Coordinates of C-alpha atoms and ligand atoms in Angstrom, one line a residue:
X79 CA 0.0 0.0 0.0
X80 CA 1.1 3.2 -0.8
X81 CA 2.2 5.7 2.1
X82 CA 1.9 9.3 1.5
X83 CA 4.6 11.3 3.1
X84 CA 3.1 14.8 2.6
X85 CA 0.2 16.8 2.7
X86 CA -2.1 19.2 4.0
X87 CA -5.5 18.5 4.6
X88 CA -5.9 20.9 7.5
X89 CA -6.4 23.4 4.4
X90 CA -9.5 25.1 3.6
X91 CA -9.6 23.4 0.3
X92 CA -10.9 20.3 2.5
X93 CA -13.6 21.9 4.6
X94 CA -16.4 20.7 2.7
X95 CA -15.1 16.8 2.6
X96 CA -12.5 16.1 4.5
X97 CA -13.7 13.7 6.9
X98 CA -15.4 11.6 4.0
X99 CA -12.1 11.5 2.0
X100 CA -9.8 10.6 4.6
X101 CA -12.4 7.9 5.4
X102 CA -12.2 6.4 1.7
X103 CA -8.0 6.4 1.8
X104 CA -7.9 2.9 2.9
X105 CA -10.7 1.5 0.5
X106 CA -8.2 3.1 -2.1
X107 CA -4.6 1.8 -1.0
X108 CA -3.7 4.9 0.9
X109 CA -2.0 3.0 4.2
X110 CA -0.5 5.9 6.0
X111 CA -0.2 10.1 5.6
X112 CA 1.9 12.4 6.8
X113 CA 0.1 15.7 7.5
X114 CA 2.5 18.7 6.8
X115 CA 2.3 21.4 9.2
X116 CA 3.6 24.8 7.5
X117 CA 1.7 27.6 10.1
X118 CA 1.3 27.6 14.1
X119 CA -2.3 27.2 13.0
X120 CA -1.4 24.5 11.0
X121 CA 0.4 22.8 13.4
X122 CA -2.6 22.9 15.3
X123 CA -4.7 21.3 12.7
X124 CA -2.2 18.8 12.3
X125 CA -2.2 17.7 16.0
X126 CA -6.1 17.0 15.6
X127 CA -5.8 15.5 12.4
X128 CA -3.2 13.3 13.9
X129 CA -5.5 12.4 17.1
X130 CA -8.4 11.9 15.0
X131 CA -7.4 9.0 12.2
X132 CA -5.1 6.3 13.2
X133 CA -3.7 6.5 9.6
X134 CA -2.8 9.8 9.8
X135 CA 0.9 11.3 11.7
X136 CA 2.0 14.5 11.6
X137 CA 4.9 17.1 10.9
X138 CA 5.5 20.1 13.0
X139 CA 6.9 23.0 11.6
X140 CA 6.8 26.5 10.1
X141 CA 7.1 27.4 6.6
X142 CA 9.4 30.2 5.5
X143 CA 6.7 32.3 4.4
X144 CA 5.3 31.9 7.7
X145 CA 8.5 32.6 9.7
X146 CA 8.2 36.7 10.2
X147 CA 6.4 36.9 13.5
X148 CA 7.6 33.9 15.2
X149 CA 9.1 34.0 19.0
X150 CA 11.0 31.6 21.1
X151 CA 7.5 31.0 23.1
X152 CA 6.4 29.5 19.4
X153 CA 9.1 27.0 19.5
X154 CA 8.8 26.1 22.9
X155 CA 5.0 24.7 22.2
X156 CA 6.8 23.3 19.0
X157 CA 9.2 21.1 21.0
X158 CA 6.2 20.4 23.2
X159 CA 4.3 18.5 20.1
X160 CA 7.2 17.0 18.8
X161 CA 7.0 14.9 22.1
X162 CA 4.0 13.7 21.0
X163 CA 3.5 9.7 20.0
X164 CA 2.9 10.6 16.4
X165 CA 4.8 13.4 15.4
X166 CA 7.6 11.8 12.8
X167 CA 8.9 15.0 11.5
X168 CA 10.0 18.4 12.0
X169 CA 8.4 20.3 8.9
X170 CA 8.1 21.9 6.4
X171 CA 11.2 23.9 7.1
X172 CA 13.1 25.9 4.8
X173 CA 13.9 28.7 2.4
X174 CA 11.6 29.9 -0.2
X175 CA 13.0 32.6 -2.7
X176 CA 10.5 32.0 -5.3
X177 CA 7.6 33.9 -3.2
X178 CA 10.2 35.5 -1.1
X179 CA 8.0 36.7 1.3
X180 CA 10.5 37.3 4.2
X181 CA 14.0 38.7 4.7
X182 CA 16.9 36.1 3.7
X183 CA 18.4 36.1 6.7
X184 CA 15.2 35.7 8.9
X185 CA 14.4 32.3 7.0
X186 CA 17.9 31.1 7.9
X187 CA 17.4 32.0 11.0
X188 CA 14.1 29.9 11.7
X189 CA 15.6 27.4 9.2
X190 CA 18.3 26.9 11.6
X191 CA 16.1 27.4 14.5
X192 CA 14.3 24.3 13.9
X193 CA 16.8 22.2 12.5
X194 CA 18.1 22.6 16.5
X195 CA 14.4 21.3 17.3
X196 CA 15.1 18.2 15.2
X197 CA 18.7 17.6 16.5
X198 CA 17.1 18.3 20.3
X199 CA 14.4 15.8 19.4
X200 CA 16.1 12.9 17.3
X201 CA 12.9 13.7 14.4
X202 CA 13.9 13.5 10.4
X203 CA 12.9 17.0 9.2
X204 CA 11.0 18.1 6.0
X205 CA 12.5 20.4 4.1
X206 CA 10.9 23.1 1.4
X207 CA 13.1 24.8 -0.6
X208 CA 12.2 26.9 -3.5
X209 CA 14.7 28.8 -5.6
X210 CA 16.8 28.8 -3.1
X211 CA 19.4 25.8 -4.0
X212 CA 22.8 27.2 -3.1
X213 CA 21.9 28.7 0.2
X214 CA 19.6 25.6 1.4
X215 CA 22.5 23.1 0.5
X216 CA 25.2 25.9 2.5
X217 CA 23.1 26.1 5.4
X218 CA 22.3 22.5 6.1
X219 CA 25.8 21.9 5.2
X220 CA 27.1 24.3 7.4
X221 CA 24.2 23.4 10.1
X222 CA 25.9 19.4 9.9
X223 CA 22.5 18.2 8.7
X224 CA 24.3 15.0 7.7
X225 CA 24.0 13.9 10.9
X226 CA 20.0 14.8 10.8
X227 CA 18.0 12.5 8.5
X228 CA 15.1 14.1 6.0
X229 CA 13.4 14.9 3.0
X230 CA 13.8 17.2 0.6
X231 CA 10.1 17.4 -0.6
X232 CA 8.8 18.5 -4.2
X233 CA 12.4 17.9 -5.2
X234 CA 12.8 21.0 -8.1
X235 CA 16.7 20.9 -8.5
X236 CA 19.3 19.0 -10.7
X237 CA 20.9 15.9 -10.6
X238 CA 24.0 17.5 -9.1
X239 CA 22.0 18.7 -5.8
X240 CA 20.5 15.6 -6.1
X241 CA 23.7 13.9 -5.7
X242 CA 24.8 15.9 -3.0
X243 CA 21.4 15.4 -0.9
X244 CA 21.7 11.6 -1.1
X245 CA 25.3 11.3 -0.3
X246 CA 24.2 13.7 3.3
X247 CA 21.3 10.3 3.6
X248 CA 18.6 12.6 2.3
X249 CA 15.4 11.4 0.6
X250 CA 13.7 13.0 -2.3
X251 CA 9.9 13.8 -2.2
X252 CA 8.5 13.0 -6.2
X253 CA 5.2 14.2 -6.7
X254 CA 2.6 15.5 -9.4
X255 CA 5.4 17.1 -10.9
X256 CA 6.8 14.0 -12.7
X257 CA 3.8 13.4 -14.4
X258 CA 3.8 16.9 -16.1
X259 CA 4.9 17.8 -19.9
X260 CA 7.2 20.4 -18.5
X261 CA 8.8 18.4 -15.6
X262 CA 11.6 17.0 -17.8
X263 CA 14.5 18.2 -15.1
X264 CA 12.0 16.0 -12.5
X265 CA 12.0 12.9 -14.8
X266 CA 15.7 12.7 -15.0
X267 CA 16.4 13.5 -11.4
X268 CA 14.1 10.3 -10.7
X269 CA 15.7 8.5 -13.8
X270 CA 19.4 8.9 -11.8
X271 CA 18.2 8.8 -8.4
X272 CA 17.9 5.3 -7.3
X273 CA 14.5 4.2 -6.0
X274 CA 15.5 3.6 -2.6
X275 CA 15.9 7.3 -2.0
X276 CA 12.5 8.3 -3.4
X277 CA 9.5 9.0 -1.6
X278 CA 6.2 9.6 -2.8
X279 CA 4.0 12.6 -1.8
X280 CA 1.6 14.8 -3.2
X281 CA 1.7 18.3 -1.4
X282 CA -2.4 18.1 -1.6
X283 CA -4.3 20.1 -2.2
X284 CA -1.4 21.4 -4.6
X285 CA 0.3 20.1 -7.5
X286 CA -2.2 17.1 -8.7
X287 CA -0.4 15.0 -11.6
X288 CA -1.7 14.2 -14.9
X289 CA -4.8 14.2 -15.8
X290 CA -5.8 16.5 -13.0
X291 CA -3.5 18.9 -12.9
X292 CA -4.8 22.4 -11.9
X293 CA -7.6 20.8 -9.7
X294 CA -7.2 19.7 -6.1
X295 CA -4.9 17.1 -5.5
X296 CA -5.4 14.8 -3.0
X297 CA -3.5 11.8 -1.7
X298 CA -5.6 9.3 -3.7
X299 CA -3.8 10.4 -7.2
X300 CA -0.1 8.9 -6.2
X301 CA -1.5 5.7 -8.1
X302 CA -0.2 8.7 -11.2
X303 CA 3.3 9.6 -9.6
X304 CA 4.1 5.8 -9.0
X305 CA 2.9 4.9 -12.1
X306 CA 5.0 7.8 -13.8
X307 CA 8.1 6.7 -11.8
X308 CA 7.8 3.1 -12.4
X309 CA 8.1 4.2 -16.4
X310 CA 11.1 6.3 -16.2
X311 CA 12.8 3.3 -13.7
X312 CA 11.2 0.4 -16.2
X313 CA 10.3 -0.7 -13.0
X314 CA 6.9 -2.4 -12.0
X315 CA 4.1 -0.3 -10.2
X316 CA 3.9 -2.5 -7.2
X317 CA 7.7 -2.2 -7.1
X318 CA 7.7 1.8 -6.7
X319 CA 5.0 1.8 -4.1
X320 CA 6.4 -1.0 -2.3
X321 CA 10.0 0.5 -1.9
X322 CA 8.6 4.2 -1.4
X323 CA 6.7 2.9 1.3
X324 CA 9.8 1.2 3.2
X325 CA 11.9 4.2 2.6
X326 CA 9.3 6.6 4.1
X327 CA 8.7 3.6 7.3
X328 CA 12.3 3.8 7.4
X329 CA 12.9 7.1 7.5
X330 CA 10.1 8.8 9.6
X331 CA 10.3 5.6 12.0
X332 CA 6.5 3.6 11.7
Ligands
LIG166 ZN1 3.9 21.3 1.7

């Protein structure tokens, strides 16, 4: 079964359905989901989601373009959740200069801030990174996130960074992306990358694959990214969801 190891169905996108659609994962092959928090209020969602379904665990973290008005207080309740029985990640954490809604140096500094949760707390953290390759590779570089373990999800860069990720232990999140006309650079990360360092996610309600793409995406359309992947690997379907899924039990520990 497959496991999805990110989303966000705390987001309004999901008001009107989301206890019936988490209800239907299982009927579907959906065995367990990783709810990304990305605000405080987020986080907060995530925790209930988390306490509600059995299936579901959850990822505690703030977003870069949530990191301008956060205090010390907000990582103390942080740390608090991470001690929780199914929190598995710190996350999403990271930079994002594609939207680039806060100051350079005030992302690196939560960036760092909560890698420190995630050393404190023994958790794999989550990283986002958007346009921002060369400073996301220095700071976790210079932060010794080789000794962390992690994801970097919605993997956008080249084989190169790719390289460079995997030999730090790093997993690669492959989503709707591959399936896309325009996601060539994708397709050949996945093509280099072996499939023991790939895990699938979907970044719902963002970023559906082929033949959806534009609508809301929702954890039920990996049966697209793994069948995408198992193309470019000439690998069988059940192959790519069973080795995504031992990567991501692996990595975030259930
Ligand atoms: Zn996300």
């Amino acid at each position: 079964m497959i496991f999805e190891t990110h989303a966000h169905y705390d987001d309004e996108a999901f008001d009107r359905d989301r206890d019936e659609l988490l209800k239907t994962m299982h009927a579907h092959g959906i065995e367990k989901i990783i709810n990304v928090g990305a605000s405080l209020e987020g986080v907060k969602d995530t925790a209930d989601l988390m306490e509600r379904y059995p299936f579901v665990y959850g990822a505690v973290g703030i977003h870069p373009d949530e990191v301008g008005s956060l205090t010390e207080e907000d990582m103390k309740w942080l740390r608090s959740l991470c001690d929780r029985e199914k929190t598995v990640a710190v996350g999403e954490i990271g930079l994002d200069y594609y939207w680039d809604k806060e100051n350079h140096d005030v992302q690196k500094k939560w960036f760092v801030r909560q890698m420190d949760l995630a050393k404190e707390t023994g958790l794999p953290i989550i990283v986002h990174s958007r346009d921002a390759a060369k400073d996301t590779l220095d700071v976790m570089k210079a932060e010794r996130a080789d000794n962390l373990k992690g994801v970097i999800h919605c993997y956008s860069y080249s084989k190169e960074h790719a390289r460079e990720y995997m030999n730090m232990g790093y997993y690669l999140g492959v989503g709707g992306v591959v399936t896309f006309k325009n996601g060539k650079r994708l397709k050949e990360v996945v093509e280099y990358a072996p499939l023991d360092y790939l895990l699938l996610e979907t970044d719902a309600p963002y970023l559906a694959p082929e033949p959806y793409r534009g609508k809301r995406n929702c954890s039920l359309y990996l049966t697209y990214v793994a069948q995408t992947i198992a193309q470019i690997k000439g690998a069988s379907y059940e192959e790519v969801v069973e080795v995504t899924r031992r990567n991501a039990e692996r990595l975030f520990g259930i």
